[in-house]
Every structure is written in C-alpha cells, then in structure tokens.
Short mmCIF file of C-alpha atoms in Angstrom, two decimals:
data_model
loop_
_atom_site.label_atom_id
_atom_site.label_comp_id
_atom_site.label_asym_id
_atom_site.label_seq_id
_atom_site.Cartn_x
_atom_site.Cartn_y
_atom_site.Cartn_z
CA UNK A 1 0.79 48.16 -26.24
CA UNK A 2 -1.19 50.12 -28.51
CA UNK A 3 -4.45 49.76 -29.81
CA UNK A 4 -7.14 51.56 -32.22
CA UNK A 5 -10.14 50.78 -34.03
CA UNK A 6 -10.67 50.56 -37.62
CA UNK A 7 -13.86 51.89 -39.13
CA UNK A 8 -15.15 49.03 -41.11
CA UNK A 9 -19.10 50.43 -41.50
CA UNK A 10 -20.40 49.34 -38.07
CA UNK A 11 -20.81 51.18 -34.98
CA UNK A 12 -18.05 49.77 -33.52
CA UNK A 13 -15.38 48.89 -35.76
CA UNK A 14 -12.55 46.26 -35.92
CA UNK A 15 -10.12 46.13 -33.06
CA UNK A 16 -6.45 46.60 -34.27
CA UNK A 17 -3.26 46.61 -32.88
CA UNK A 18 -0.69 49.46 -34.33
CA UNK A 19 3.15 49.55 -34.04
CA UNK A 20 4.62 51.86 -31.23
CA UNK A 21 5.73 54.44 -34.12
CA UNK A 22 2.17 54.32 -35.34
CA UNK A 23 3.79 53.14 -39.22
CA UNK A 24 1.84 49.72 -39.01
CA UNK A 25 -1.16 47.85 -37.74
CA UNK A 26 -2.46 44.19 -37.76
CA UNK A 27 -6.08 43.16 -37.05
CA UNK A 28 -6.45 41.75 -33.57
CA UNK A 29 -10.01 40.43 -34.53
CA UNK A 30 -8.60 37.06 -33.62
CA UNK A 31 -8.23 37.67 -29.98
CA UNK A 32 -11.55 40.79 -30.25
CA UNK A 33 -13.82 42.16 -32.42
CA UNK A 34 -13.77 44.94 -30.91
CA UNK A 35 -12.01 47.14 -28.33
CA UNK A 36 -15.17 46.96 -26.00
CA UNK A 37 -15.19 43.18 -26.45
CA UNK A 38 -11.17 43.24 -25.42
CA UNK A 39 -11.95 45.44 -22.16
CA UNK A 40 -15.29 42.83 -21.18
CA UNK A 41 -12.35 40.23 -20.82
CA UNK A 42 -9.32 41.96 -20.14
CA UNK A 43 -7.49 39.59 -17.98
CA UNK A 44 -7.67 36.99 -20.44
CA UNK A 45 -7.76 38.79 -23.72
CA UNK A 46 -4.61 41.09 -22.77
CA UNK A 47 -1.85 38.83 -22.87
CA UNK A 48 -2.76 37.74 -26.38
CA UNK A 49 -3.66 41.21 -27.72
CA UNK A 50 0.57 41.75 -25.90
CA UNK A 51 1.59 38.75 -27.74
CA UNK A 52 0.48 40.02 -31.24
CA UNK A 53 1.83 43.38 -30.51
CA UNK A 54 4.85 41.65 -29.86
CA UNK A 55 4.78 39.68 -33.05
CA UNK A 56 4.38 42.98 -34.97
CA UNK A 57 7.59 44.91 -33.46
CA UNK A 58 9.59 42.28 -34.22
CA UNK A 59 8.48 41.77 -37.62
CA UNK A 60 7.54 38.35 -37.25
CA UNK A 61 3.87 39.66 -38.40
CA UNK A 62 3.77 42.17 -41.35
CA UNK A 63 2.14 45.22 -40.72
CA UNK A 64 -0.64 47.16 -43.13
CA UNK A 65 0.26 50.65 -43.21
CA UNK A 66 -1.71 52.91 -40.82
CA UNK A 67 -3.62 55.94 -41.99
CA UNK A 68 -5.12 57.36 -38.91
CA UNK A 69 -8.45 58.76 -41.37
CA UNK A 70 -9.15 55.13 -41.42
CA UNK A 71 -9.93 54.72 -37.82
CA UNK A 72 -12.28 55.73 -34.97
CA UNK A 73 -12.01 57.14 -31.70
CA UNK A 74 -10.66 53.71 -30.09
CA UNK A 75 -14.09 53.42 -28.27
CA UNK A 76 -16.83 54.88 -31.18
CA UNK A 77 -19.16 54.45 -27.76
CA UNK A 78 -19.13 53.70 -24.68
CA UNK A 79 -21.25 52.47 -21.96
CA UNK A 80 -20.51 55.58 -19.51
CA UNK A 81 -18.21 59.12 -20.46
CA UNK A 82 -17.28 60.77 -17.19
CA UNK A 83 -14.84 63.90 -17.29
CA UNK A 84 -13.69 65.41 -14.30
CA UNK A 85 -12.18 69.18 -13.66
CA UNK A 86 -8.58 67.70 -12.17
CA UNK A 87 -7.12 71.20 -13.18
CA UNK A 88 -7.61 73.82 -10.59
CA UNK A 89 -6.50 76.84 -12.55
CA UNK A 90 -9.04 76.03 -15.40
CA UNK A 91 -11.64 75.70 -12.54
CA UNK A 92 -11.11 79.45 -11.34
CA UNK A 93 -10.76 81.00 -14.66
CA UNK A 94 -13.61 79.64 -15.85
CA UNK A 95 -15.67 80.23 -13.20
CA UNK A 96 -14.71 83.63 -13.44
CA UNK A 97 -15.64 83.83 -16.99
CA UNK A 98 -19.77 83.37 -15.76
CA UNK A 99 -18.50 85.29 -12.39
CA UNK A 100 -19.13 82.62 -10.37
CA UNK A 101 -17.14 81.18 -7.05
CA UNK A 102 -15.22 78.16 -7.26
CA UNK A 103 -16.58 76.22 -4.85
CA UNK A 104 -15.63 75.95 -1.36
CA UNK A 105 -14.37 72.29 -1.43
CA UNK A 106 -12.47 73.25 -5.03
CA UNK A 107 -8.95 71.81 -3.32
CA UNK A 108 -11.04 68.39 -1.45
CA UNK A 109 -13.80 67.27 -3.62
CA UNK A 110 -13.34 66.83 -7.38
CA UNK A 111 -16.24 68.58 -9.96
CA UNK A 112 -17.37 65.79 -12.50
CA UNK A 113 -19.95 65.36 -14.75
CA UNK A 114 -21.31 63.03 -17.57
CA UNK A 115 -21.20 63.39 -21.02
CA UNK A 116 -22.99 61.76 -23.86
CA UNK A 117 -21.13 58.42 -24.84
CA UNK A 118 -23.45 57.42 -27.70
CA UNK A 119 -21.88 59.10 -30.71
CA UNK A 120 -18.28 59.95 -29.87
CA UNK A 121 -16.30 61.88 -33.40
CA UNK A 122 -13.41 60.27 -35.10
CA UNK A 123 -10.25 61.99 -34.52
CA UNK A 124 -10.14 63.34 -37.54
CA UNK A 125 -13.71 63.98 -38.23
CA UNK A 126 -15.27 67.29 -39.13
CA UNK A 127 -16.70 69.64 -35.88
CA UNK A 128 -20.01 70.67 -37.04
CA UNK A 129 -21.14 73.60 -36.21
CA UNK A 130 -24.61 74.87 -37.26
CA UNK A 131 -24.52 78.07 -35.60
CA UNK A 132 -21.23 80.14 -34.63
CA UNK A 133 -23.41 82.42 -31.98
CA UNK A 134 -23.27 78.75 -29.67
CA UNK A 135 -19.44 79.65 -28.68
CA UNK A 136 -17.10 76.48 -30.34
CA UNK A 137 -14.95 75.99 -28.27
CA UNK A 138 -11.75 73.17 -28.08
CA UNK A 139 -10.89 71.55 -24.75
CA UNK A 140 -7.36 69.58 -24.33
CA UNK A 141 -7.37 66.59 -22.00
CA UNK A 142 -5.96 63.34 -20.90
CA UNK A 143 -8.19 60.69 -20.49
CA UNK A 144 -8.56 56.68 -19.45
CA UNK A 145 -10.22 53.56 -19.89
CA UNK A 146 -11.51 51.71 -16.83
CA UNK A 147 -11.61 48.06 -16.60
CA UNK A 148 -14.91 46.87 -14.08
CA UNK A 149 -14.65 49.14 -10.82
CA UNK A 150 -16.07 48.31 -7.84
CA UNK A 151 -17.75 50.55 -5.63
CA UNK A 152 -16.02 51.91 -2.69
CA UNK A 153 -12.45 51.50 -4.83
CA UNK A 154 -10.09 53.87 -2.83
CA UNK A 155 -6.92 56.21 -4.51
CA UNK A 156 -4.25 53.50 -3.28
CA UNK A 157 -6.16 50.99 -5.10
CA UNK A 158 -7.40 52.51 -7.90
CA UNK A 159 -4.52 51.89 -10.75
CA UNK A 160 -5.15 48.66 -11.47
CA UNK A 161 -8.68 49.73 -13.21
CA UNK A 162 -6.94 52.33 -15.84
CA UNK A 163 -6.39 49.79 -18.68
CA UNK A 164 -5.61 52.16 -21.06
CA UNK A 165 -4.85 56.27 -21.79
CA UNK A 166 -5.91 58.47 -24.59
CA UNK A 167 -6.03 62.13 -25.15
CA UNK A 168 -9.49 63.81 -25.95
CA UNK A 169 -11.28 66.47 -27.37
CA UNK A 170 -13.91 67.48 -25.03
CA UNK A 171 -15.86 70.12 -27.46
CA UNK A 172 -17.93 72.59 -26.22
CA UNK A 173 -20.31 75.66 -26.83
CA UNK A 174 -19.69 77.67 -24.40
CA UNK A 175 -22.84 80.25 -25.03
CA UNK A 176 -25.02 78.01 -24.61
CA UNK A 177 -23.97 76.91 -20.78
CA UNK A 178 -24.56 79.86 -18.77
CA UNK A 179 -28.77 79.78 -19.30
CA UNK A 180 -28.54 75.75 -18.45
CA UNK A 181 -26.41 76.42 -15.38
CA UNK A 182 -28.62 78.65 -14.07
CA UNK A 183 -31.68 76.25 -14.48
CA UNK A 184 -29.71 74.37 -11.13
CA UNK A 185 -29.65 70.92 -13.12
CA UNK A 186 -26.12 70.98 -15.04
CA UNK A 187 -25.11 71.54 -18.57
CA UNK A 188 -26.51 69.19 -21.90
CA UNK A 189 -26.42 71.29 -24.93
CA UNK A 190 -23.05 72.85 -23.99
CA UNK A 191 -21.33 69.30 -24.76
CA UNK A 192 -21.62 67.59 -27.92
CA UNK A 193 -20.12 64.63 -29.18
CA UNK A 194 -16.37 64.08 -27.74
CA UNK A 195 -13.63 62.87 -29.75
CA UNK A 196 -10.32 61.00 -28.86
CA UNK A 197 -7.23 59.95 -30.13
CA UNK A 198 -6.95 57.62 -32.63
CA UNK A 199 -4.76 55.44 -30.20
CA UNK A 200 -5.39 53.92 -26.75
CA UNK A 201 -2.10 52.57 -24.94
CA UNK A 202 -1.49 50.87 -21.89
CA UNK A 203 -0.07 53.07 -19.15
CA UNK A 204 3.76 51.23 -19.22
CA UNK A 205 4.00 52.96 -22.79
CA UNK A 206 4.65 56.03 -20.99
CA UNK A 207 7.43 54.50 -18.66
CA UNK A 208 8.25 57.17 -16.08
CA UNK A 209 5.54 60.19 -17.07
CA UNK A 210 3.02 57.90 -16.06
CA UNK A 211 3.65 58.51 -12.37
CA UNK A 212 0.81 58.68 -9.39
CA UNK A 213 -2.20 58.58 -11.38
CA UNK A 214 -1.08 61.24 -13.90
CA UNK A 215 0.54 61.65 -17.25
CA UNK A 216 3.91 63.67 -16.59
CA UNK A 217 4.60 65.15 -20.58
CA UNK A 218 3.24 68.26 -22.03
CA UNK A 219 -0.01 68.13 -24.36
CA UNK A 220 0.18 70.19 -27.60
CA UNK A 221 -2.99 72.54 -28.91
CA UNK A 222 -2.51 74.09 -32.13
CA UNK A 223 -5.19 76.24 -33.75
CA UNK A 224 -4.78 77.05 -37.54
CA UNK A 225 -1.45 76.09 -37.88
CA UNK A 226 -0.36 78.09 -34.68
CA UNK A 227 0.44 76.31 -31.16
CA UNK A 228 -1.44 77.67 -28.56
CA UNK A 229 -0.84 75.48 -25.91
CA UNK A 230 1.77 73.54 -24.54
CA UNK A 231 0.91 72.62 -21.32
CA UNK A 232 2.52 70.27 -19.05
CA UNK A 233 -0.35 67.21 -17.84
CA UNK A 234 1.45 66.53 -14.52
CA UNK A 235 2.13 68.54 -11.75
CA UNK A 236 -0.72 70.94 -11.45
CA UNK A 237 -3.51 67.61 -12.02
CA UNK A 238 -4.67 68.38 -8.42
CA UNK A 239 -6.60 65.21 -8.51
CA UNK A 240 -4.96 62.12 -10.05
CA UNK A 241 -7.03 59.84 -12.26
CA UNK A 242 -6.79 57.75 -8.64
CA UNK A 243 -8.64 60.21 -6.92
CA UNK A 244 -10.92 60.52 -9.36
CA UNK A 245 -11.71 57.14 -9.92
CA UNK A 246 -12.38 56.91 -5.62
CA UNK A 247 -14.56 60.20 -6.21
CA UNK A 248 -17.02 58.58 -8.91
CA UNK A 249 -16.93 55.31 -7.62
CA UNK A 250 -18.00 56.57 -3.96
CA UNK A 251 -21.99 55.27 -4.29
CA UNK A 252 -21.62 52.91 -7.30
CA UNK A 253 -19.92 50.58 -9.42
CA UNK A 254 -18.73 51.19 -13.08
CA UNK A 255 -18.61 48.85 -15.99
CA UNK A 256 -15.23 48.06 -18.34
CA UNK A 257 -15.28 50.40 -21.03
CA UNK A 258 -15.96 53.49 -18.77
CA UNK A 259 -13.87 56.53 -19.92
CA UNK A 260 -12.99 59.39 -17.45
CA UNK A 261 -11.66 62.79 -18.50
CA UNK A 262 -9.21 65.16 -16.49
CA UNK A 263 -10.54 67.83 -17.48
CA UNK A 264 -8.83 70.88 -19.57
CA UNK A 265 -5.21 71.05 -18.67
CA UNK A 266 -4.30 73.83 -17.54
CA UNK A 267 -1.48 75.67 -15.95
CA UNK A 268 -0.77 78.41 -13.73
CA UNK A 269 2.20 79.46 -15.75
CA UNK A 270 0.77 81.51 -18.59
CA UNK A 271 3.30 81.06 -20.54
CA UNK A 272 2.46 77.52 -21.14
CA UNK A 273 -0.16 78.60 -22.84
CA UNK A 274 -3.85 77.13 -23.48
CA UNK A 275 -6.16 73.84 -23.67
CA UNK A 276 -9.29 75.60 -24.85
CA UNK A 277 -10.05 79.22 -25.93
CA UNK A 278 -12.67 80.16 -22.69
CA UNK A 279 -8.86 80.55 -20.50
CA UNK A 280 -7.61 82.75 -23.30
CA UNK A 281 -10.77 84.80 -23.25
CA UNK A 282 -10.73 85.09 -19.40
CA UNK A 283 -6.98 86.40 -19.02
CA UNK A 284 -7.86 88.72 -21.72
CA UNK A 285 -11.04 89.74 -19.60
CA UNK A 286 -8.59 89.92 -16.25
CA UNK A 287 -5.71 92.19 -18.41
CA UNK A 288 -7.91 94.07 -20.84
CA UNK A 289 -11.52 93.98 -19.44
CA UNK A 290 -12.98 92.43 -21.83
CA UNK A 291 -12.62 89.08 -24.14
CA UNK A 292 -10.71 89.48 -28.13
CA UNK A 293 -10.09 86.49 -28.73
CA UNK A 294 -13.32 84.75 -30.91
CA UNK A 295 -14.28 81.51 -30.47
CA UNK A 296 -13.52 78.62 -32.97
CA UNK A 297 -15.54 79.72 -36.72
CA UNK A 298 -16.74 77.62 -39.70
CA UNK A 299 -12.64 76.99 -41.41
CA UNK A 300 -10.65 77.07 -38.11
CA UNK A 301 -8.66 73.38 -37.55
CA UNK A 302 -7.56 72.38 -34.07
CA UNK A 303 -4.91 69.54 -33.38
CA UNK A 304 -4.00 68.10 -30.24
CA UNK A 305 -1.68 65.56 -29.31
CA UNK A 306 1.08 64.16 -26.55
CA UNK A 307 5.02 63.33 -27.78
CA UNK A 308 7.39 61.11 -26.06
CA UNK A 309 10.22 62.36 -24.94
CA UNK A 310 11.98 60.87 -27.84
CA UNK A 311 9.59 63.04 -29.34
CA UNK A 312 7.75 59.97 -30.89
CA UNK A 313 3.30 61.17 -31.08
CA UNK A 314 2.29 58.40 -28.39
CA UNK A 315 -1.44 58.72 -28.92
CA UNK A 316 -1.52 59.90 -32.39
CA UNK A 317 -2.96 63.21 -33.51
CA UNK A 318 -6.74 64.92 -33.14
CA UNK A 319 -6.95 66.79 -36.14
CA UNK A 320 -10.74 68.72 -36.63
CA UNK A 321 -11.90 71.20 -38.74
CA UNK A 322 -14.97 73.26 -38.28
CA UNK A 323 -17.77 72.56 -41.07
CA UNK A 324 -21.20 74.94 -41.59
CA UNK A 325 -24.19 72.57 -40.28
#
C-alpha cells in the first residue's frame, strides 16, 4: 500500500491513497484525515485504508491523476524525527572531515540524534539558503514510520512497529557544525527542515529487499542533472532499523508517527558513489589533500529516489532546488 498527503492549505493535509505506479490517487479521508490520524489507529484504520487501495488497482474506484507538486512530505510534522548514523563508512569519513575519532563503540552502539519535526519541506519544495558560506549540503537516506513503541522493545521484536518506509532528505550546513560540536551539547543550526518522499509504503511493497530491518535496492542522488550516487541501502546498514529502534527505545517509549532515519548511505565501494557532498569532499581531502568539490550553491537541484527492480520509482522522487534567502 501506498500512501501520501495532499496539500490542501492546512498543516497537515488530506490523507490519500496513490496507485503502485504512482499514475493515480483517491482521497482516503473516509477512513483518515490525515496520515497522523491513520498511524493513531493503525490496527483498525489499515485494513480499510488496504481495502481502498485495493479498490483503486483494480479499477473498481477511479483514480485523479497524481502530480507529486501537489503533495507534502507524507508526514508535514511529526511528533518526534530521530535519524540515526546506520552507515559506518559515512561515520569515519565524516569524522575525518572535523579530524575527529569515530568512537570507540562505532561497531556496538548506534550514534542518533533528533531533528526538528515541526516544519518538515515538501519533496519538491525549494532549499533555501540565505547564506552559501553555511556549507548546503544533501544527505540520502532511508527512513520509517513507527507505530506506538514500547520501551524496552528488543531487535527480534522490533518489525512490527515500522508501519511504513520513505526515503529522505536530511539537509544540512555543514559549516556551521564544527563550532556547535565543540560547545559538547550536539548540533541545531547544522539541520534544518528535512524533507521526504512524496510516498510512504508499507514494507511488503518491497517484497524481498525489505529483508532484516533494511531496504536491500540501491538509492539514486543526482545533482544538476548528473548521478552522483548510486548506492546500495542494504548490506553495509551496520545497524538495521531493528537495532535502531531497540537503541532509542532503551529508556523510553515513542509515540505513532515517530520517524527514524538511517542515516546517509554510504558505501565502502567508491565506486558506488555518494549520498551527500561532505564524503566527496573527504576522499578528495584523503587523495588530493584538500577538498574541490563546493558545496550545494543558490541554482544547484538535487533528486533522490529508490526504483524497483522492475525499475518502477517506489517512493516517488525528491526533487529540490536551491533558492537565495
């Protein structure tokens, strides 16, 4: 099943469900107002919301044509945005970007932190940028929805909270991180809104790649018309969405509508190329000794998005350019 939200002038939008070859939608406002209102009851409201998508593939609903400028980020907010580090390679690179250790428990204990959840971007909404000195960065990911999670939830038990999956654009300035890091107290400015994919699906729409906690298919970058990543979400996720979910859930609960991040994908093989410019700038640091490559400048467009193996867009595209504030 696959679901989106249609801007309609609120903050939260209209809850719609959208054919599997993203032609077609119907509203689900029936069953939910909203997708946040869907998640609050998810045992109940998810056989219906199945029902109508159904109803749709078959053609015994009509469809309205889908135009993905027409909708949200399938959650505009939410109540919590968590985004882990899952990748290890992005981990060391990065850290050796601000030549820093990883940290001694990089392979045992997972790095997380919170975001803002309040004003997430559309996922084709502009990236403004008021000042190009911050460091714009992109950053590829794979993220979920969590249904209520109690605390104490362990791995083996932990996949029947991911309703639904979503790709994400976790944007960052990268200049600005280094002086908050070294305050002790985490990152703020460095992350500003977040945007996702305009469609949330349930993890059996990825049949086998959805395997262990992790999303098994390769997720696509392309800056200014060029693809700069292709890397492959799977294998090298040291820590499954599982893992994380025991991780964060350790010391307290979290409420439906929780989103967690993997972190930048990233793989060893550099041929694979990137999920966000701060790894290009790093190997160019390692093999040159210093960084070429700029960050992202008022005019650049990045796009990111998952295919099938049918090579179907599952999640629909991100598609950003970078406006003057």
């Amino acid at each position: 099943m696959k679901l989106a939200t249609l801007k309609d002038g609120t903050r939260d939008g209209r809850l719609i469900v959208v054919k599997r070859d993203l032609s077609a939608f119907v509203p689900a406002t029936a069953v939910a107002p909203t997708l946040q209102a869907a998640l609050d009851q998810w045992d109940v409201l998810e056989p219906r919301l199945r029902a109508l998508a159904e109803e749709l593939e078959s053609g015994r609903v009509r469809g309205e044509p889908l135009d993905v400028r027409a909708l949200h980020s399938p959650l505009p907010r939410a109540y919590e945005w968590v985004d882990g580090s899952a990748y290890l390679n992005h981990v060391v690179l990065v850290r050796k970007a601000r030549n820093a250790e990883p940290p001694a428990t990089l392979k045992t204990d997972p790095l997380v932190y919170q975001g803002g959840s309040g004003t997430f971007l559309a996922p084709t909404q502009d990236l403004v940028l008021p000042d190009e000195s911050w460091g714009l960065d992109f950053e590829s990911e794979v993220a979920v929805i969590l249904g209520d999670v109690p605390p104490g939830t362990q791995a083996k038990d932990a996949g029947r909270y991911v309703k639904l999956v979503m790709l994400c654009n976790d944007v960052t300035l990268r200049n600005l991180i280094p002086a908050e890091l070294a305050k002790g107290f985490g990152f703020f400015q460095g992350k500003p809104s977040t945007a996702f994919s305009p469609i949330a699906i349930t993890p059996d729409e990825l049949g086998a790649a959805w395997k262990d906690g992790r999303v098994h298919l390769r997720l696509r970058s392309t800056l200014n018309g060029q693809v700069v990543g292709d890397t492959d979400a799977g294998p090298e996720m040291h820590f499954s969405f599982f893992d994380l979910i025991q991780h964060i859930a350790r010391t307290r609960p979290f409420t439906a509508g929780t989103i967690l991040g993997s972190g930048t994908v990233s793989n060893e093989d550099r041929s694979r190329g990137i999920s966000c410019l701060a790894e290009r700038r790093m190997i160019e640091t390692i093999e040159q000794g210093a960084p070429r490559t700029p960050f992202m400048k008022v005019g650049d467009r990045i796009d990111i998005e998952m295919f099938g193996p049918d090579g179907t867009s599952l999640f629909g595209r991100i598609s950003q350019k970078v406006v003057a504030g």
